[in-house]
Short mmCIF file of C-alpha atoms in Angstrom, two decimals:
data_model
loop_
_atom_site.label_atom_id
_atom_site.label_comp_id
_atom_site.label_asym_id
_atom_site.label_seq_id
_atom_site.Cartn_x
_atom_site.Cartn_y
_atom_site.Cartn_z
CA UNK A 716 -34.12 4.44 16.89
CA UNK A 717 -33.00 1.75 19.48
CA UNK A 718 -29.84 0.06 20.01
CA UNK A 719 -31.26 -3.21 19.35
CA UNK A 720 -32.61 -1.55 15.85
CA UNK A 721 -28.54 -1.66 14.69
CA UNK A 722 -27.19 -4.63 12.86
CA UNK A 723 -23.53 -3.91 12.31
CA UNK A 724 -21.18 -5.97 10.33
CA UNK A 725 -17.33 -5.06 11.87
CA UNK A 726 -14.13 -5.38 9.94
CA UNK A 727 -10.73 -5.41 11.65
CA UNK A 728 -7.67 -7.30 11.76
CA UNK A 729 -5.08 -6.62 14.26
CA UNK A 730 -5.06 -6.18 17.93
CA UNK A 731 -6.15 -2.49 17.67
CA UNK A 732 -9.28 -3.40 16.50
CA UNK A 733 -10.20 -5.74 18.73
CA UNK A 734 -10.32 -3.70 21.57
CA UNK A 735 -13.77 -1.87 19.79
CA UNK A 736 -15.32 -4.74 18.94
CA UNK A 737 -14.65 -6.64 22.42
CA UNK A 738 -16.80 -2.69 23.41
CA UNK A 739 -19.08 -3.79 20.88
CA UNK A 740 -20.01 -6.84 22.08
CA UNK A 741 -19.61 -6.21 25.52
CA UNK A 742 -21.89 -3.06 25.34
CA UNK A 743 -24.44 -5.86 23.87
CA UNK A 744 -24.37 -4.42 20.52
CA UNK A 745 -25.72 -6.57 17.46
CA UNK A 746 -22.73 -7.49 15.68
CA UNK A 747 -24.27 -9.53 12.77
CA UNK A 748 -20.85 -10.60 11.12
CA UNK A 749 -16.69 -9.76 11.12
CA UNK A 750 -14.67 -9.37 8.08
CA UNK A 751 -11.33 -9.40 8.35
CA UNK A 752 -7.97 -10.99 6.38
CA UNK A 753 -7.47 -14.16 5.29
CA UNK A 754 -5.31 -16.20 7.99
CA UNK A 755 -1.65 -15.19 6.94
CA UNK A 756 1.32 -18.00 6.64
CA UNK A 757 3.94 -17.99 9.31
CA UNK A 758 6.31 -20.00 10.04
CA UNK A 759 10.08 -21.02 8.31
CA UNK A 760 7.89 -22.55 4.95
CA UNK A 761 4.56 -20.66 5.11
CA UNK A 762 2.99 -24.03 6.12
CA UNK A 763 1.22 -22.58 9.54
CA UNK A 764 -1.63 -20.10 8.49
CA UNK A 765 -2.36 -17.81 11.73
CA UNK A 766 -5.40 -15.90 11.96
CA UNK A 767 -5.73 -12.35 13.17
CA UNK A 768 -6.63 -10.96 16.14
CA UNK A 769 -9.88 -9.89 15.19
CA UNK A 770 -10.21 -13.37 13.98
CA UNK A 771 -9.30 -14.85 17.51
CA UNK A 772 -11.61 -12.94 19.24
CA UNK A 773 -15.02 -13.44 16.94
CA UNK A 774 -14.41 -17.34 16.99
CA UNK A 775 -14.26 -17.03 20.73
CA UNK A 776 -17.56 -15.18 20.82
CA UNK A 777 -19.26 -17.04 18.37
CA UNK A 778 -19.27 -14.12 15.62
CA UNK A 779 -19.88 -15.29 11.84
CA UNK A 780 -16.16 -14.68 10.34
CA UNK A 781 -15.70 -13.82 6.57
CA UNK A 782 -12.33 -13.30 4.98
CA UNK A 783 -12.16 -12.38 1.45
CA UNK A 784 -9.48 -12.08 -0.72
CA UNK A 785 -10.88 -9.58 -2.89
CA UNK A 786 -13.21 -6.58 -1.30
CA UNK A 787 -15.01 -7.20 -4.95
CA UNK A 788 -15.27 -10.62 -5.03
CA UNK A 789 -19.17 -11.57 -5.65
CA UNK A 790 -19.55 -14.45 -3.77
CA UNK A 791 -18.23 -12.58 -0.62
CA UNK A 792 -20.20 -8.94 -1.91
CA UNK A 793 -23.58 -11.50 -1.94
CA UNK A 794 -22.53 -13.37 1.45
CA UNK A 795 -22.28 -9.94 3.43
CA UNK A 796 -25.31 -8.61 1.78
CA UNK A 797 -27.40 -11.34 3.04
CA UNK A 798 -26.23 -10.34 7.14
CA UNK A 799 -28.98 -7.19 6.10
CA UNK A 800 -26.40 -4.90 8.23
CA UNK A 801 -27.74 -1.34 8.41
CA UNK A 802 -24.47 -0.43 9.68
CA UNK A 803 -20.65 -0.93 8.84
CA UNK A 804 -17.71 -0.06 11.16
CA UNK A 805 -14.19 -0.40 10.39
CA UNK A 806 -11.27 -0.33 12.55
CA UNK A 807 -7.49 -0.82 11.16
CA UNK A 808 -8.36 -2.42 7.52
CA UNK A 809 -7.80 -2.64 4.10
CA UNK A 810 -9.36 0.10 1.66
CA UNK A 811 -12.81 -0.75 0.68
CA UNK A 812 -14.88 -0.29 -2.55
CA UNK A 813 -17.85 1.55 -2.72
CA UNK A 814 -19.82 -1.76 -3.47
CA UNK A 815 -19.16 -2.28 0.11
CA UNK A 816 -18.99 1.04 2.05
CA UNK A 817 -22.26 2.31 0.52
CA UNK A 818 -24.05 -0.77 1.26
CA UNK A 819 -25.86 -0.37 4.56
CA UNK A 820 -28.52 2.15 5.03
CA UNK A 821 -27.06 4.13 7.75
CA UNK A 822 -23.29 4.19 5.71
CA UNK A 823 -19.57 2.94 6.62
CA UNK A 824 -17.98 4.50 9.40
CA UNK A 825 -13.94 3.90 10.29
CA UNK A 826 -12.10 4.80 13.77
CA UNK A 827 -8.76 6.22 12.66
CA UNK A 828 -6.03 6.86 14.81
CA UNK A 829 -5.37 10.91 14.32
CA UNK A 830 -7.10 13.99 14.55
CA UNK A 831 -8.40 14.02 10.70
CA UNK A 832 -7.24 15.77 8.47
CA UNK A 833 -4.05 15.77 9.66
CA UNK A 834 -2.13 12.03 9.48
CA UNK A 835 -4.58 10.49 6.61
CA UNK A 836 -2.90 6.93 5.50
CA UNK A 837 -1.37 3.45 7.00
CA UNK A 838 0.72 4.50 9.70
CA UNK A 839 -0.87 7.68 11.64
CA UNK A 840 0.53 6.58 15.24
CA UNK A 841 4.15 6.28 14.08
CA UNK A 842 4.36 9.98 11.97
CA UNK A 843 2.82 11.42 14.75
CA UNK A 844 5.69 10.64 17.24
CA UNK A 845 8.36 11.19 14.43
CA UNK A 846 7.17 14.67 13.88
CA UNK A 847 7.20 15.29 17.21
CA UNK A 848 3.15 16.12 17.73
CA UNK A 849 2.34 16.69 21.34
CA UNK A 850 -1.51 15.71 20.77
CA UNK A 851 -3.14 13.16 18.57
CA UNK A 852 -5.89 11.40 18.92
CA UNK A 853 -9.06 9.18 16.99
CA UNK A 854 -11.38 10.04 14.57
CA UNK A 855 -14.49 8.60 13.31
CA UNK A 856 -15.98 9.63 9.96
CA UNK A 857 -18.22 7.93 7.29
CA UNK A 858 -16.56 6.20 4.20
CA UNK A 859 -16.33 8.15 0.79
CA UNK A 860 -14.51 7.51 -2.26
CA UNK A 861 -11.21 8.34 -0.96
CA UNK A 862 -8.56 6.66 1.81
CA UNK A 863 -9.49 9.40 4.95
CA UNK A 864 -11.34 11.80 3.43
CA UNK A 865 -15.05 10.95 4.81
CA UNK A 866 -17.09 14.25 6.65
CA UNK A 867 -16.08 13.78 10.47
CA UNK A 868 -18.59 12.56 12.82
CA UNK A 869 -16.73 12.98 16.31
CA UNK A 870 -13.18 13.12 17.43
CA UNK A 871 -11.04 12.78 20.50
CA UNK A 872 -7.77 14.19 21.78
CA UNK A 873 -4.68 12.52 23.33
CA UNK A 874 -1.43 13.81 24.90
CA UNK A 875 1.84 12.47 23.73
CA UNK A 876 4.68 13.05 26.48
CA UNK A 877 7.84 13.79 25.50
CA UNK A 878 9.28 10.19 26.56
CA UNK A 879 6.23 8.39 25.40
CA UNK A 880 6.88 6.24 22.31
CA UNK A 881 4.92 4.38 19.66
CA UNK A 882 3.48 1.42 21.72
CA UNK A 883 2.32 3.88 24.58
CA UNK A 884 0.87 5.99 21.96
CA UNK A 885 -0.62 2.51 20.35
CA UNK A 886 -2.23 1.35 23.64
CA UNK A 887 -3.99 4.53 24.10
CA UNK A 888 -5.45 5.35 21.11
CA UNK A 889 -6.51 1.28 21.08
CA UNK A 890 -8.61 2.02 24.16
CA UNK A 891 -9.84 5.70 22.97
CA UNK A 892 -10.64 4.39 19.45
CA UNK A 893 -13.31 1.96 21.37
CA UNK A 894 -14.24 4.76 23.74
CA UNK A 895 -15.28 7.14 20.26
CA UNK A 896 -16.94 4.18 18.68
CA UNK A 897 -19.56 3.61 21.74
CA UNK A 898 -20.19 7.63 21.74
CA UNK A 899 -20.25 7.33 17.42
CA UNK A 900 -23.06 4.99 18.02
CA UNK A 901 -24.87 6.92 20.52
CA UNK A 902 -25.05 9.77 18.01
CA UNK A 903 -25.94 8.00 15.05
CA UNK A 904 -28.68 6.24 17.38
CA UNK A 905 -29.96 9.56 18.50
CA UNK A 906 -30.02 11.02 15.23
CA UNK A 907 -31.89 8.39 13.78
CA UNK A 908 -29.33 7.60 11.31
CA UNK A 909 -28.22 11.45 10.52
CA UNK A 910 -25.87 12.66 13.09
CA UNK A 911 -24.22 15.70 12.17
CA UNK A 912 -21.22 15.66 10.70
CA UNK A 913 -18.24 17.89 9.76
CA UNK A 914 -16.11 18.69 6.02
CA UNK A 915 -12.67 17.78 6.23
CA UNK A 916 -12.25 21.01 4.63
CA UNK A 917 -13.59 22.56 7.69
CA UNK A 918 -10.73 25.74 8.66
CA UNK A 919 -11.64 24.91 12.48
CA UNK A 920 -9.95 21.85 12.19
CA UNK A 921 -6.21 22.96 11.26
CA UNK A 922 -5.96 24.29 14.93
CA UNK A 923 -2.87 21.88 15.10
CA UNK A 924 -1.48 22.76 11.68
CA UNK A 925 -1.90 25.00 8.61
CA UNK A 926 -1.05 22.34 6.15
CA UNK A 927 -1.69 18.56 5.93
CA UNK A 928 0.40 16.06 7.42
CA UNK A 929 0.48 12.73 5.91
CA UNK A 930 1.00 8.92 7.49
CA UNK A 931 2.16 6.74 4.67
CA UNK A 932 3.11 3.18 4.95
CA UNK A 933 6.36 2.55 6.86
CA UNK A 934 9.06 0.02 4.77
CA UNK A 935 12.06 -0.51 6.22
CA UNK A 936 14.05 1.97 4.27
CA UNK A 937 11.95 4.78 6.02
CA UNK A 938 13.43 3.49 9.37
CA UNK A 939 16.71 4.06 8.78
CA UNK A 940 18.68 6.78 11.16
CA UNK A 941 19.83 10.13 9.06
CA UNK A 942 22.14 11.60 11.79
CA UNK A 943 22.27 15.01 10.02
CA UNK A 944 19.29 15.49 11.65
CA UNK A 945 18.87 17.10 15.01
CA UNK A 946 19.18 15.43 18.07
CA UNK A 947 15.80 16.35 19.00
CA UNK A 948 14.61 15.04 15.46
CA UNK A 949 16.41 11.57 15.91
CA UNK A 950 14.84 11.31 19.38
CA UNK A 951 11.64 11.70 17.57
CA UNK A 952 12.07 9.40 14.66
CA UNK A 953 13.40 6.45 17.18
CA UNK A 954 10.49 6.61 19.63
CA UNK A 955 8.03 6.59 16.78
CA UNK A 956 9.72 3.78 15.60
CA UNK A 957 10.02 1.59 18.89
CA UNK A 958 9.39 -1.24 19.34
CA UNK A 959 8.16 -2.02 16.29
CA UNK A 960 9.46 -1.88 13.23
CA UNK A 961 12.47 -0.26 15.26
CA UNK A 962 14.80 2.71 13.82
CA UNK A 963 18.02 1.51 12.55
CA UNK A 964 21.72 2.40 11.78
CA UNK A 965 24.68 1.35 10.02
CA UNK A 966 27.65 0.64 12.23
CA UNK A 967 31.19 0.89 10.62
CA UNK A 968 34.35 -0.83 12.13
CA UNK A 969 37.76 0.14 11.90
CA UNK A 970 38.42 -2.50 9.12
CA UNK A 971 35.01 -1.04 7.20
CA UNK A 972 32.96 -3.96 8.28
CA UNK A 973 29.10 -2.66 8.23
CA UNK A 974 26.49 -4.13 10.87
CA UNK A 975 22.96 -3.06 11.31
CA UNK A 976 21.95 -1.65 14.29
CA UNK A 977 18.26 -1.19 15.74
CA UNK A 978 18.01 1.59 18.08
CA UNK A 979 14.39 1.87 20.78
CA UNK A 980 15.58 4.13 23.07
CA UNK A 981 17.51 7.18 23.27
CA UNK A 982 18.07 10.59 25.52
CA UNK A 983 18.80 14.20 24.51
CA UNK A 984 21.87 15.71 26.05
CA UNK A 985 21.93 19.22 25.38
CA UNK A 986 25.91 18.60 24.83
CA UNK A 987 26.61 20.90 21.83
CA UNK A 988 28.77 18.31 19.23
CA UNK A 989 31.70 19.71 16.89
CA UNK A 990 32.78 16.05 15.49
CA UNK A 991 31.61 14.46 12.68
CA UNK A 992 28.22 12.86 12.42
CA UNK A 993 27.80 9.74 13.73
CA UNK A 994 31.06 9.76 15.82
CA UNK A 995 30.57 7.54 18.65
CA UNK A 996 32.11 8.67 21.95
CA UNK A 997 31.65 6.78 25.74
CA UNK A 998 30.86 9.61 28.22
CA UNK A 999 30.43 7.98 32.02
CA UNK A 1000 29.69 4.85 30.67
CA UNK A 1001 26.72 6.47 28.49
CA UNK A 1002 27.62 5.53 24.59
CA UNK A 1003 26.87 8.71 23.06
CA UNK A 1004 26.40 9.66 18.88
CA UNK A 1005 27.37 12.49 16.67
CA UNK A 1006 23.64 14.28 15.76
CA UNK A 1007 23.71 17.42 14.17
CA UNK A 1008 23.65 19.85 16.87
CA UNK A 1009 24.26 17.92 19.88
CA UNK A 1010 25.61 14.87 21.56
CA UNK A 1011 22.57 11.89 22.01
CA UNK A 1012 22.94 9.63 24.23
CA UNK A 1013 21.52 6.03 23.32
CA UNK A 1014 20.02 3.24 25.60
CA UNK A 1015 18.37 0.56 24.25
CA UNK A 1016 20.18 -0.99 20.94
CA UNK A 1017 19.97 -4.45 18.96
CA UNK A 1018 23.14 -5.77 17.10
CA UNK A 1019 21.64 -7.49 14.18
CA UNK A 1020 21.27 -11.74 15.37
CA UNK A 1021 21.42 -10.66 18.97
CA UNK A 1022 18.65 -9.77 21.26
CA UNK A 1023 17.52 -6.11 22.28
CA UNK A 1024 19.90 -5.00 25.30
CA UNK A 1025 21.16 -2.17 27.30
CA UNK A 1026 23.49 0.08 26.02
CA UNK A 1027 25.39 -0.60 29.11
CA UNK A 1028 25.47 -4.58 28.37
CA UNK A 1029 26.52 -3.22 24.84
CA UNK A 1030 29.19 -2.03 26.13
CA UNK A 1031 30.63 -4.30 27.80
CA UNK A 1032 30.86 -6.89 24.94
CA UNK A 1033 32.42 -4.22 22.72
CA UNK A 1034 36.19 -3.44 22.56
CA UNK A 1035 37.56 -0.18 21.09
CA UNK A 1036 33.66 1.06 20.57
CA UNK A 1037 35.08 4.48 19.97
CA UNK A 1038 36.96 3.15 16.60
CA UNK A 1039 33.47 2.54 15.02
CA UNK A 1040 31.26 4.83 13.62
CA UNK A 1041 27.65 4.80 13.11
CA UNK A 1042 26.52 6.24 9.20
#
């Protein structure tokens, strides 16, 4: 088989998915069509409609754009079927029916952002750095009935640092996941169709972990601060968190007023801590919380209606800081 033999429909929709099909098409692959979401409403009424990234990007390289509502609907299951793709990829999308996975000839395959099985769901980039993993990286495997589950056709590690958080983690994976999907091709071109592949239920591949770890959907109720926790958790949980959707807190006054507070950065002390959770304390100008076992120190912070700031400009817009609490 020869490249020019593929005809690949993509489907993507935000920025992490562009980066592998901007490979795609600058690697001169024959991207036949992009599916992605309809444009979503922004604005204070809903009245803008803004399309995604993946969107963007296909318009600007003339790229036939569909955007269905539902995976299912005919009109769009007919519309795709007449691109004659022999080849599907799918990088950062919804959940697709078989109607539409097991369409073209040489299968479905999806770049996911973990070393599968471990982190199957929505938000494998973000668990990773709240559990503290010191290596991730991107899979690709073909499509089957169920959300990750696919036989594996290649992956690809990457080191977390300590300090790194979610949008380093984001950015590299982004560039990786296009980096797999040029050597996914190369295999599948090689192998006439067949490259070999490998069962999620394959032992070799719990080398990081005896038992599955999962990447659900984040809601803003998961983001929310539990300061019985470690210090060394906390850490965690913010920098998977930051900058986006951002780890938050309650802040108490004196007078019991509550205010949210978004925390993005933060740094472990080793201070061992006898007061009560949450107690907030100013050490040498550091603002410092209550974890579990230690004292952390934090340094990037957002009082809700005000912009993201030091912890040092914090301070010095707060009187009697060491009155409040955080819960």
């Amino acid at each position: 088989m020869k490249k020019e033999d593929l005809r690949i429909v993509f489907m993507g929709t935000p920025e992490f998915a562009v980066e592998t099909l901007k490979a795609l098409v600058e690697n001169e692959y024959n991207v036949v069509a992009v599916v992605t979401q309809p444009d979503k409403p922004v604005g204070r009424h809903g009245s803008v409609l803004q399309p995604s990234a993946v969107k963007q990007y296909s318009l600007e390289h003339g790229l036939p754009v569909l955007q269905p509502e539902k995976m299912k609907d005919p009109d769009f299951i007919e519309q795709l079927r007449s691109y004659q793709a022999n080849l599907q990829v799918v990088v950062a999308f919804r959940m697709l029916p078989e109607v539409v996975w097991g369409m073209p000839k040489y299968g479905t395959f999806n770049v996911h952002a973990a070393l599968l099985p471990q982190y199957r769901g929505a938000a494998p980039i973000n668990w990773a750095v709240i559990n503290g993993e010191t290596k991730t990286g991107v899979t690709t495997f073909f499509l089957d009935h169920d959300i990750d589950t696919g036989r594996i056709i290649m992956q690809l590690p990457f080191d977390i640092p300590d300090d790194a958080d979610v949008e380093y983690v984001y950015d590299g994976l982004m560039h990786l996941g296009a980096d797999i999907c040029l050597q996914t091709l190369d295999r599948i071109i090689a192998a006439e169709g067949c490259p070999e592949t490998v069962s999620q239920d394959d032992s070799s591949l719990f080398t990081l972990h005896p038992s599955l770890h999962p990447a659900p959907k984040i809601f803003k109720e998961t983001c929310e601060i539990d300061w019985s926790k470690t210090a060394k958790q906390v850490y965690d949980f913010v920098r998977g968190l930051s900058p986006y959707p951002g780890a938050w807190t309650t802040m108490v006054a004196p007078d019991g007023k509550e205010t949210v507070l978004k925390i993005f950065k933060t740094r472990k002390t080793g201070q061992a801590v006898t007061e009560p959770l949450g107690t907030i304390v100013v050490q040498q100008k550091a603002l410092m919380v209550a974890a579990h076992d230690e004292w952390l120190a934090i340094e990037e912070l957002q009082l809700a209606g005000k912009k993201r700031m030091s912890a040092r400009d914090f301070l010095n817009g707060m009187k009697d800081i060491e009155a409040y609490c955080l819960k």
